[in-house]
Short mmCIF file of C-alpha atoms and ligand atoms in Angstrom, two decimals:
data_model
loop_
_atom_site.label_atom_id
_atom_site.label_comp_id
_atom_site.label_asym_id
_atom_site.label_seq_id
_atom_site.Cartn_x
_atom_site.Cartn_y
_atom_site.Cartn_z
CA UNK X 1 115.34 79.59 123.82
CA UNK X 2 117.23 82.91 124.91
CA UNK X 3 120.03 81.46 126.73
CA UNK X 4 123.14 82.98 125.04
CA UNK X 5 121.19 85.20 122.62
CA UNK X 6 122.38 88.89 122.18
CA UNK X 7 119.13 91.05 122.08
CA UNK X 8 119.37 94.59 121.17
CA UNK X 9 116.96 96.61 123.10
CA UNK X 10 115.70 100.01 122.30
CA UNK X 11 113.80 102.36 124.53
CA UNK X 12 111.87 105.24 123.16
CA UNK X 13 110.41 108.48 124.66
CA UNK X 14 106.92 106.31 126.24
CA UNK X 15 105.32 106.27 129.63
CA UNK X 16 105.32 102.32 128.68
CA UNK X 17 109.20 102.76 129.48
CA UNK X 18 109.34 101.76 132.80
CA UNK X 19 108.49 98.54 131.46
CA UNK X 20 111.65 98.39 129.76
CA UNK X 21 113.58 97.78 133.06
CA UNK X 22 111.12 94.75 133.91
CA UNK X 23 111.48 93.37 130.19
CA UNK X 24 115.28 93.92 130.61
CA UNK X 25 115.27 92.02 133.81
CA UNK X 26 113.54 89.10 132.18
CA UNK X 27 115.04 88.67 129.60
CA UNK X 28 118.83 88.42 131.36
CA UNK X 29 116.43 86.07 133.91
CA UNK X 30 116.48 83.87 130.56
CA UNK X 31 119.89 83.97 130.35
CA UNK X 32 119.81 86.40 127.25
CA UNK X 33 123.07 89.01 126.36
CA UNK X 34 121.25 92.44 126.58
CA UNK X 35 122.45 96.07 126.14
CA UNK X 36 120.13 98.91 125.59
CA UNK X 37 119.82 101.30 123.43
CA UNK X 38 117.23 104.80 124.35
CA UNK X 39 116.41 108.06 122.03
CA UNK X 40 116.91 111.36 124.02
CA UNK X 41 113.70 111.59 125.47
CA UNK X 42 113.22 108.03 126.72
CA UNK X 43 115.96 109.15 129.25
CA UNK X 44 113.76 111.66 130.66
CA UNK X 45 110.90 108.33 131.48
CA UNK X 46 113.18 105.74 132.75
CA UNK X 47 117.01 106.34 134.26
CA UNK X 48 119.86 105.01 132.14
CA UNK X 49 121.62 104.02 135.37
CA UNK X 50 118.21 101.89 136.57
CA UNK X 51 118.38 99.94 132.47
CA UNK X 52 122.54 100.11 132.85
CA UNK X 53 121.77 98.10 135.85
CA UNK X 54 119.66 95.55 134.64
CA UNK X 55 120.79 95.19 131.33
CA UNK X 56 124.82 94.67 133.45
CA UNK X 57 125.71 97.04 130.62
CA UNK X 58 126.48 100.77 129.96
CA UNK X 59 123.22 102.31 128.22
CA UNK X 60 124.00 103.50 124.41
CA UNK X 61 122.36 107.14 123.51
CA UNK X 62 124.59 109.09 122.01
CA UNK X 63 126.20 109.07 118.34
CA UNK X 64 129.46 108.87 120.66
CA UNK X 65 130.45 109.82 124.06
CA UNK X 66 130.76 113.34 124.69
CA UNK X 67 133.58 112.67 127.65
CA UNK X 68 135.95 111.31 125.33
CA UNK X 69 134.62 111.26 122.02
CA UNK X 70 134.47 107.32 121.65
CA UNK X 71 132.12 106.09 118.99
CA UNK X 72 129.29 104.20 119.57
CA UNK X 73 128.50 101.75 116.45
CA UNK X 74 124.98 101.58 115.35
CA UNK X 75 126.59 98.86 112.84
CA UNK X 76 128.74 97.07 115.44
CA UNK X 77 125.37 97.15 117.69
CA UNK X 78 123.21 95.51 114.58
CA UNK X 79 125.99 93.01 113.90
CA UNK X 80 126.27 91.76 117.47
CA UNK X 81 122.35 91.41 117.86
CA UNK X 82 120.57 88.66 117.42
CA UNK X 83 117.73 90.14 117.63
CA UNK X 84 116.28 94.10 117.82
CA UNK X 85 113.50 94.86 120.51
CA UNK X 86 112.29 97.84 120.06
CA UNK X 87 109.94 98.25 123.32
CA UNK X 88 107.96 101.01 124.22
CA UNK X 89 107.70 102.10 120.30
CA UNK X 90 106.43 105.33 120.17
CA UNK X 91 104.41 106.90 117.13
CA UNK X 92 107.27 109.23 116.46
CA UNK X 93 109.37 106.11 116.38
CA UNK X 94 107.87 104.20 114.18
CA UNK X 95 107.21 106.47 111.27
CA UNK X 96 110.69 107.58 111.66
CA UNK X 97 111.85 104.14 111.54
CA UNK X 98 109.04 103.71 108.29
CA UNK X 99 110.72 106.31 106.04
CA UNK X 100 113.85 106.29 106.94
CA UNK X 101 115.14 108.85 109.45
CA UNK X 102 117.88 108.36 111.68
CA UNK X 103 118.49 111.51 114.01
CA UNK X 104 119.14 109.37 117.08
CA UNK X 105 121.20 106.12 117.74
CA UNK X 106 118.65 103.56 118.09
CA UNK X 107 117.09 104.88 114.43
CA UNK X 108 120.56 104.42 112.66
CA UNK X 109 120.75 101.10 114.69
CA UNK X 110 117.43 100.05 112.72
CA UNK X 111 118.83 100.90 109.64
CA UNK X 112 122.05 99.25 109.58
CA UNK X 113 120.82 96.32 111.46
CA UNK X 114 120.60 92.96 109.45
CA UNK X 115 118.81 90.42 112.55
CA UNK X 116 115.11 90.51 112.76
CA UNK X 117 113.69 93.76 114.39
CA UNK X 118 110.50 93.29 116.75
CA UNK X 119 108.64 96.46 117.86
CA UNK X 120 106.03 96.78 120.56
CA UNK X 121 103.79 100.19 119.98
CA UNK X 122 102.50 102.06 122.75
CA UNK X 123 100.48 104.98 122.61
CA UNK X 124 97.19 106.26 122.99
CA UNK X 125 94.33 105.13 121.25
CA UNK X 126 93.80 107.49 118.76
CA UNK X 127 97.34 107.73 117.98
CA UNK X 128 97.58 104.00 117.40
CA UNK X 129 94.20 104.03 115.47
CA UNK X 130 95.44 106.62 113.50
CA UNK X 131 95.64 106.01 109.67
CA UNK X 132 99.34 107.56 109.77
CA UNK X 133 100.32 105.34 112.66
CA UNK X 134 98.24 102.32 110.48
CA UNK X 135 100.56 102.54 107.50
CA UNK X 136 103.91 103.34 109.13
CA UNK X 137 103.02 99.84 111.14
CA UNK X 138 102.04 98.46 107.56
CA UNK X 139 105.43 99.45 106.26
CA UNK X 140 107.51 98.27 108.43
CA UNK X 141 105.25 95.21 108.89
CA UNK X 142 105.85 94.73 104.95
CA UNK X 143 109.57 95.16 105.38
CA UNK X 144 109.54 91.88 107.60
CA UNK X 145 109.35 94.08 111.34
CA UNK X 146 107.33 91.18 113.45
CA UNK X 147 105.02 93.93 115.76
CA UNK X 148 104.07 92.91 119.11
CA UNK X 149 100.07 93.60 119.15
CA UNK X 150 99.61 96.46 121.90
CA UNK X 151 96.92 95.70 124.46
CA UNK X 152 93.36 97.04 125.62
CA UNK X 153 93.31 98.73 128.83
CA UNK X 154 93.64 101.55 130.43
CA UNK X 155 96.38 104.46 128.63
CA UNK X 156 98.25 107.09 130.02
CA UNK X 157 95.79 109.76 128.95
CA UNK X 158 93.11 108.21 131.42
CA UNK X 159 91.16 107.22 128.24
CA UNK X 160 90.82 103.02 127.91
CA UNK X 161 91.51 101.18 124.39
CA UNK X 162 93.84 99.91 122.48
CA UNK X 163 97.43 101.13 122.82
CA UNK X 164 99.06 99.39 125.45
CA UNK X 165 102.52 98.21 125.13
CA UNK X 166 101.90 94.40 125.43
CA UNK X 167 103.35 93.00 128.93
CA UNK X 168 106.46 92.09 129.34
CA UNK X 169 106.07 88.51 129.58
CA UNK X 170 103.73 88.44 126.40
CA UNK X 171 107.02 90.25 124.67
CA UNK X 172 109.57 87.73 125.66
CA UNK X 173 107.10 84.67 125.06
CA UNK X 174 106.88 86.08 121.24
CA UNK X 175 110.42 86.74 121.50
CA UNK X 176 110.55 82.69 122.27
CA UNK X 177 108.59 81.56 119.82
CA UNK X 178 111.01 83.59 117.29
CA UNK X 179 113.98 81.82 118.39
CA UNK X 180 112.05 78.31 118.61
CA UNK X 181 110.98 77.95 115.21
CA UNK X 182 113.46 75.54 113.19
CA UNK X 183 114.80 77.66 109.91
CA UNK X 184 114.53 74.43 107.97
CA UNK X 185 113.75 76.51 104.69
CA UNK X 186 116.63 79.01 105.04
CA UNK X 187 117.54 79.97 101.94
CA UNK X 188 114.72 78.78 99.61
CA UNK X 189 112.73 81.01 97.79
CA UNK X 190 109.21 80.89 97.73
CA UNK X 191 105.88 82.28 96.05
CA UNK X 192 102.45 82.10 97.37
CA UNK X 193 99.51 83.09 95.65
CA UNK X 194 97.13 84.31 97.25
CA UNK X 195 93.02 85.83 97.66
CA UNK X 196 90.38 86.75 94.97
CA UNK X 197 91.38 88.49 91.45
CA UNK X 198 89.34 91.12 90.17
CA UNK X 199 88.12 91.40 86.37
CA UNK X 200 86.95 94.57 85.34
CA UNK X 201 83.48 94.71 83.12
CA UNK X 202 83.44 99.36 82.98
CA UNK X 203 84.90 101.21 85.90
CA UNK X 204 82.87 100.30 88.41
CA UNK X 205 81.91 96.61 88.21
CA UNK X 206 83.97 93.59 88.12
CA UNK X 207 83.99 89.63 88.21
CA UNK X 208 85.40 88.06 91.41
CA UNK X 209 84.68 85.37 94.26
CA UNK X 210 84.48 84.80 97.53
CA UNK X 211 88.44 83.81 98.33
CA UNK X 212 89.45 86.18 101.67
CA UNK X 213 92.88 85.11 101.19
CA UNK X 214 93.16 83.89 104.85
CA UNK X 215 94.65 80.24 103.37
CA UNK X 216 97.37 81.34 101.54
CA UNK X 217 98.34 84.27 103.80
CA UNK X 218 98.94 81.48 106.32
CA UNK X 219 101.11 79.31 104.35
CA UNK X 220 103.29 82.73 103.72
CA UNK X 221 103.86 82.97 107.58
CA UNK X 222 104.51 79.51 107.99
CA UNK X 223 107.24 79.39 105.38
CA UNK X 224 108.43 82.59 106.49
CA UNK X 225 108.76 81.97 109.96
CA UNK X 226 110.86 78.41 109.27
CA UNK X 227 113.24 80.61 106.85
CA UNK X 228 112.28 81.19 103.46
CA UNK X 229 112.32 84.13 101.39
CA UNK X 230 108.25 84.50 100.63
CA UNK X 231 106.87 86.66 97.99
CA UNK X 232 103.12 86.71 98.22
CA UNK X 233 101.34 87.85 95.10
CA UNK X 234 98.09 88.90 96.81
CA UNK X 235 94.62 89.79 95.11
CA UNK X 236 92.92 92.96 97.51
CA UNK X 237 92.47 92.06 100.61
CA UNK X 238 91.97 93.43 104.08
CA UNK X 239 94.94 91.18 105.85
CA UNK X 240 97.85 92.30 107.12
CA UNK X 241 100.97 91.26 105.50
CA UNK X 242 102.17 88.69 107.49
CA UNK X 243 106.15 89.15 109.02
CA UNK X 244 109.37 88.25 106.70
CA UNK X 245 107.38 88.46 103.73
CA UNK X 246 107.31 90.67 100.75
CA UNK X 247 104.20 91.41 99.00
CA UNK X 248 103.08 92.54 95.78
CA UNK X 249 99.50 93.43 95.02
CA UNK X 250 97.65 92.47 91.92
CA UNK X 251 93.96 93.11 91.01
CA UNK X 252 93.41 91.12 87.77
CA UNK X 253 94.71 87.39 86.39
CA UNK X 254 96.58 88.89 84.25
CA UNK X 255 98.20 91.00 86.46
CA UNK X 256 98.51 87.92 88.70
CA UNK X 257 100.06 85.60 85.78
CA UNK X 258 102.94 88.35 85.04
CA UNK X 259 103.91 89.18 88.39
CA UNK X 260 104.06 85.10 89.57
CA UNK X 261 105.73 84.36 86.29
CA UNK X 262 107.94 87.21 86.75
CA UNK X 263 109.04 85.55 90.65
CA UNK X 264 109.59 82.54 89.60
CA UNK X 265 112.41 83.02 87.47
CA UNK X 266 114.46 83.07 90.22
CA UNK X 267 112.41 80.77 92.74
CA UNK X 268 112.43 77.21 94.76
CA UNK X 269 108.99 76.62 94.43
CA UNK X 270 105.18 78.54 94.58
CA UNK X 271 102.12 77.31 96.12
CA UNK X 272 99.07 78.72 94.32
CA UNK X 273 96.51 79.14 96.38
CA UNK X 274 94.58 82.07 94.25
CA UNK X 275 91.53 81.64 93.53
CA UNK X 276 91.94 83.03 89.68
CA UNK X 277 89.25 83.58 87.68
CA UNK X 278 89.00 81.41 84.68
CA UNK X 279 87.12 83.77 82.96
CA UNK X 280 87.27 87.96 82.29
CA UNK X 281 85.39 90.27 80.34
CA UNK X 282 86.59 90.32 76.53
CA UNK X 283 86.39 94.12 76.39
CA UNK X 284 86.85 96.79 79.61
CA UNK X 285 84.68 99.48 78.67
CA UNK X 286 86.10 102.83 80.04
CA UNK X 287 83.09 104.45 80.87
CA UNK X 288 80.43 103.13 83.25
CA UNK X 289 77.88 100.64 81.11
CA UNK X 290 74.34 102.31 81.37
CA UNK X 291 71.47 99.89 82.04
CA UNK X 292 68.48 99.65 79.54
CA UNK X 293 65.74 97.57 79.79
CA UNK X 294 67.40 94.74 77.72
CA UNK X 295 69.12 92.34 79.15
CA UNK X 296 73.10 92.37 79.27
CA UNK X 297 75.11 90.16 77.77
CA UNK X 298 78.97 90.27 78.48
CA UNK X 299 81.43 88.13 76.30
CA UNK X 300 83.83 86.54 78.22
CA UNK X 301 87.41 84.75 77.24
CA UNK X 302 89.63 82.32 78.91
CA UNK X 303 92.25 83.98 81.11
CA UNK X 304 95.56 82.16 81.01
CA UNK X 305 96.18 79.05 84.21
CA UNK X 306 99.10 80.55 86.11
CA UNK X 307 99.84 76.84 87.93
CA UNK X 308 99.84 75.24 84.59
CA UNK X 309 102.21 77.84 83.25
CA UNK X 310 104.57 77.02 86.40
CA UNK X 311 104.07 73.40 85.64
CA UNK X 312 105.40 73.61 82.36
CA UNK X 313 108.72 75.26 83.48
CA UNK X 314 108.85 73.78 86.96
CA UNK X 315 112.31 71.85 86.20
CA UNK X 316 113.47 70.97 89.97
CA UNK X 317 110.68 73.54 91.88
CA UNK X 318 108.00 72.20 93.99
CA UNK X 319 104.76 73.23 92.69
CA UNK X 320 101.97 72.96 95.26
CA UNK X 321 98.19 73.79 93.58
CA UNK X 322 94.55 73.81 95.41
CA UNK X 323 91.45 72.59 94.31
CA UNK X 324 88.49 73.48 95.74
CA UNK X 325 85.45 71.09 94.90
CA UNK X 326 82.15 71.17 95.00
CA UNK X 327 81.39 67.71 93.47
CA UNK X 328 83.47 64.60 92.58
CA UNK X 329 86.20 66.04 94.60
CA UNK X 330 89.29 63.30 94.50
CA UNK X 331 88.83 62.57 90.70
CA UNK X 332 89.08 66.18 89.82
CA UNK X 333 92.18 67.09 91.73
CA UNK X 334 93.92 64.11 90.65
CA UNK X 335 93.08 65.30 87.23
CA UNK X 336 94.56 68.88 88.11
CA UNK X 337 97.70 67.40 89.82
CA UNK X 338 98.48 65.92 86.57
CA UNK X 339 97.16 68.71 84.29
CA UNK X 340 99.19 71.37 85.64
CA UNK X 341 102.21 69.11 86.80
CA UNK X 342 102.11 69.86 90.52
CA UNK X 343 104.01 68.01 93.45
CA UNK X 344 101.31 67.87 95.37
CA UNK X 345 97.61 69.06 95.56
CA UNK X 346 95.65 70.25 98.93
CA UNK X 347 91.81 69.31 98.01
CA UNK X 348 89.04 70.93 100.43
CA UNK X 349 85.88 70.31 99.62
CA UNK X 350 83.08 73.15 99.80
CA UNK X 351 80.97 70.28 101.67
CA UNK X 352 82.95 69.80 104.37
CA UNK X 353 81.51 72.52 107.10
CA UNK X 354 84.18 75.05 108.43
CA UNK X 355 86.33 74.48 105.28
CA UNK X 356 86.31 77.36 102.58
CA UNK X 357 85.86 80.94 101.78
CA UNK X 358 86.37 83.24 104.80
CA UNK X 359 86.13 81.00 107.49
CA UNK X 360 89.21 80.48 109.71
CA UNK X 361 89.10 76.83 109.56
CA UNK X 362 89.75 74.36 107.13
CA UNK X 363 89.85 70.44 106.19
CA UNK X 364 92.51 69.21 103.62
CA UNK X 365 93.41 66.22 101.68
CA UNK X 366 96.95 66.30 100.25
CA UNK X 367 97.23 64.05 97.02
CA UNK X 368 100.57 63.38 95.74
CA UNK X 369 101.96 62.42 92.53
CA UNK X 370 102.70 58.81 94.11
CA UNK X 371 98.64 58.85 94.58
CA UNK X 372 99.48 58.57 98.44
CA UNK X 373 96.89 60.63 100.13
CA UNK X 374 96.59 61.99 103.67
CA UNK X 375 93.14 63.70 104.68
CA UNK X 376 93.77 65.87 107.99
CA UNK X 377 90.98 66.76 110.60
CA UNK X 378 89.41 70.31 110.34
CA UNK X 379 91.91 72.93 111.89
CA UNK X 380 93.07 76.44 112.33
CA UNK X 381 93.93 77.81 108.70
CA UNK X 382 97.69 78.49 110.36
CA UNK X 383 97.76 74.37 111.75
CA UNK X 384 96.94 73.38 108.48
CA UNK X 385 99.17 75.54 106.69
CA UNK X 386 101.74 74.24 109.12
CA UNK X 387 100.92 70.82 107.49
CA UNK X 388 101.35 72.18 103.95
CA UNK X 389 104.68 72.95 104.46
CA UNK X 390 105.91 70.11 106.47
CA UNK X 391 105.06 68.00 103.08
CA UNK X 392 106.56 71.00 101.04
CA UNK X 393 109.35 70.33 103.12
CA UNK X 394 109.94 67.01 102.68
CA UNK X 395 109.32 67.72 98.70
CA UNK X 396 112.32 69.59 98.73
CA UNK X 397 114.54 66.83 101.11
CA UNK X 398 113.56 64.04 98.45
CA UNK X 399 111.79 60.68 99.22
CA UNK X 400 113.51 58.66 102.42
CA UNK X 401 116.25 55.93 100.60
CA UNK X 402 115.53 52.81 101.95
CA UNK X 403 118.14 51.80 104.21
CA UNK X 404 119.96 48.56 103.44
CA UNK X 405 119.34 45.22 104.73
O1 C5P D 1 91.71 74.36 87.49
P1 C5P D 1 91.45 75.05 88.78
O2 C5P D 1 91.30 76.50 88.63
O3 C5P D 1 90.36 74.48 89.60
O4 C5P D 1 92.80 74.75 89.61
C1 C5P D 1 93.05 75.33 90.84
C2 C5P D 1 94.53 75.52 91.04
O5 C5P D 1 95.10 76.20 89.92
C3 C5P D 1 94.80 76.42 92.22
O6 C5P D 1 96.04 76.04 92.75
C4 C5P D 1 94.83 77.81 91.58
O7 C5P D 1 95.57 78.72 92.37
C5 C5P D 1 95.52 77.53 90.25
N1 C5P D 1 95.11 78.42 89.16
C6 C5P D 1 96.03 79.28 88.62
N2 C5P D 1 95.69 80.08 87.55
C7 C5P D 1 94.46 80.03 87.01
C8 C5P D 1 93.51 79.15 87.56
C9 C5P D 1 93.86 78.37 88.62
O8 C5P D 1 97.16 79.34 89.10
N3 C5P D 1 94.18 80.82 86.01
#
């Protein structure tokens, strides 16, 4: 998949550097265009002449060369790469690269570039587990930067955790797998709902379920990684926003409803996979209730059905919904595909074991409008989201027409 593909790669001030010269050397083994970019201090880890060498081109630090005061492009560099590989990615790196700062070449590199940017940390443990390091990775993660997981093992500072620039071969195998994904939804626009929303009773208590989110944070990646533009309206959760897609955080339905409705204005399709409440407290007190030795009784009203809302003004989207069943499972989400006019619907039942809240399994039936259903053995939440958006795929090519006789 790298033969003939210009990748950009940047080397930062990191022990991990000398790993640089083997991933350089692999990836022109794969027949991939390489030039290399360091900061200042990554000179000082690894020779320019040793990457100049394996990269079979001169090494780019400098805004421009001091000999005769030729430019170097950071936006000529961005334009020509294919990809950016920024590997060893120091601490110092990466929040620089999270808010903005571009003192060096490879940093105003980053932020003129416009192909997809891959970093792989490396650090030492406590640096990488830091919060600060946490949320510069969230960021950038958010911003659509695919990160290369670091490794456990042993670290520069003799301690052992996590913090190891992945290996070389890991880095171009995920730089494969980039390349190897068809972009077959370039260009389409798409929202995913996704996770548990929160109703507030008084400050402290609320209404929710058990949704993780895992589900529809897997169809995001999926359509992301074959090409479309995904924004994920998430309720809280602990996952991390998967690459390519941009995220915005809700806590209540409402909150949900206006920020989906909001998206869709100017979208190919959603696929709801919230599970919204139906139901939230009529009144939010604003102090915290006090118990008494009566009972409690909270009125609750109907919130407003996002899908169905969608359905109504779908015009040419696809609209994919979820139902998740604990009884009388087919005759319900036929009922909902129709309700809330939906393209398809992706049933699991709460019976089936390994399918449902939190797990990281699950076991579909997709029902479409035709009534043709297809019921799919119980897989990895990212297989079956794979599945999803084949069919959301061929939703948006249009049944086959029969070829003449
Ligand atoms: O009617 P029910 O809630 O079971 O339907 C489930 C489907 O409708 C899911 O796709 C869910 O995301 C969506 N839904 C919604 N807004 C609501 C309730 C459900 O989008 N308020």
């Amino acid at each position: 998949m790298l033969q003939g593909k210009h990748i950009l790669v940047g080397v930062t001030g990191s022990i991990a550097a000398y790993k640089a010269a083997i991933l350089v050397r692999g990836l022109v083994k794969e027949g991939a265009s390489v030039q290399v970019v360091m900061t200042p201090l990554a000179k000082e880890f690894i020779t320019p002449l040793t990457m100049a060498t394996l990269s079979k081109n001169p090494i780019l630090v400098d805004f421009f060369d001091p000999e005769d005061g030729r430019w170097n492009s950071h936006v000529s560099l961005g334009e020509w790469a294919d990809a950016y590989l920024i590997a060893p990615a120091t601490a110092n790196t990466l929040a620089k690269m999270a808010h903005g700062i571009a003192d060096n070449l490879l940093l105003t590199t980053y932020l003129s570039a416009r192909c997809p940017v891959l970093v792989a940390p490396a650090m030492d443990l406590d640096m990488f587990a830091h919060p600060a390091t946490t949320e510069n990775l969230s960021i950038l993660r958010n911003r659509g930067v695919t990160i290369v997981e670091p490794g456990e093992g042993e670290l520069a500072s003799g301690l052992t955790g996590k913090g190891r620039m992945a290996e070389p071969e890991e880095i171009i195998a995920q730089l494969d797998r980039f390349f190897e994904k068809k972009k077959s939804l370039l260009g389409k626009r798409m929202i995913v709902t996704a996770g548990a929303t929160i109703e507030s009773i008084d400050p402290v208590r609320f209404i929710s379920n058990h949704s993780t989110g895992k589900m529809g944070y897997a169809i995001a990646a999926e359509l992301a990684e074959r090409g479309a533009e995904v924004t994920l309206v998430s309720g809280r959760t602990h996952l991390p926003i998967p690459a390519g897609v941009q995220r915005i955080d809700v806590l209540s339905a409402a909150e949900m409803y206006d920020a989906t409705v909001q998206a869709y204005a100017d979208a190919d399709g959603a696929v709801m996979c919230a599970a919204v409440a139906d139901y939230t407290p009529e009144e939010v007190s604003d102090r915290k209730l006090k118990k008494s030795d009566d009972d409690l009784c909270i009125r609750l009203r109907r919130t407003r059905d996002i899908a169905a809302e969608l359905g109504r003004t779908k015009g040419n989207r696809i609209l994919v919904g979820f139902a998740l069943e604990t009884d009388s499972e087919e005759v319900n989400a036929r009922g909902k595909l129709g309700r809330k006019n939906l393209d398809f619907i992706v049933l699991n039942s709460l019976r089936d074991a390994g399918a449902g809240f939190g797990v990281d399994t699950n076991k579909i039936t997709i029902i479409e409008r035709s009534g043709e259903q297809t019921s799919y053995p119980l897989a990895s939440k990212r297989e079956v989201a794979a599945h999803i958006v084949d069919k959301i795929e061929t939703c948006f090519i249009g049944p086959e027409t029969p070829k003449s006789v």
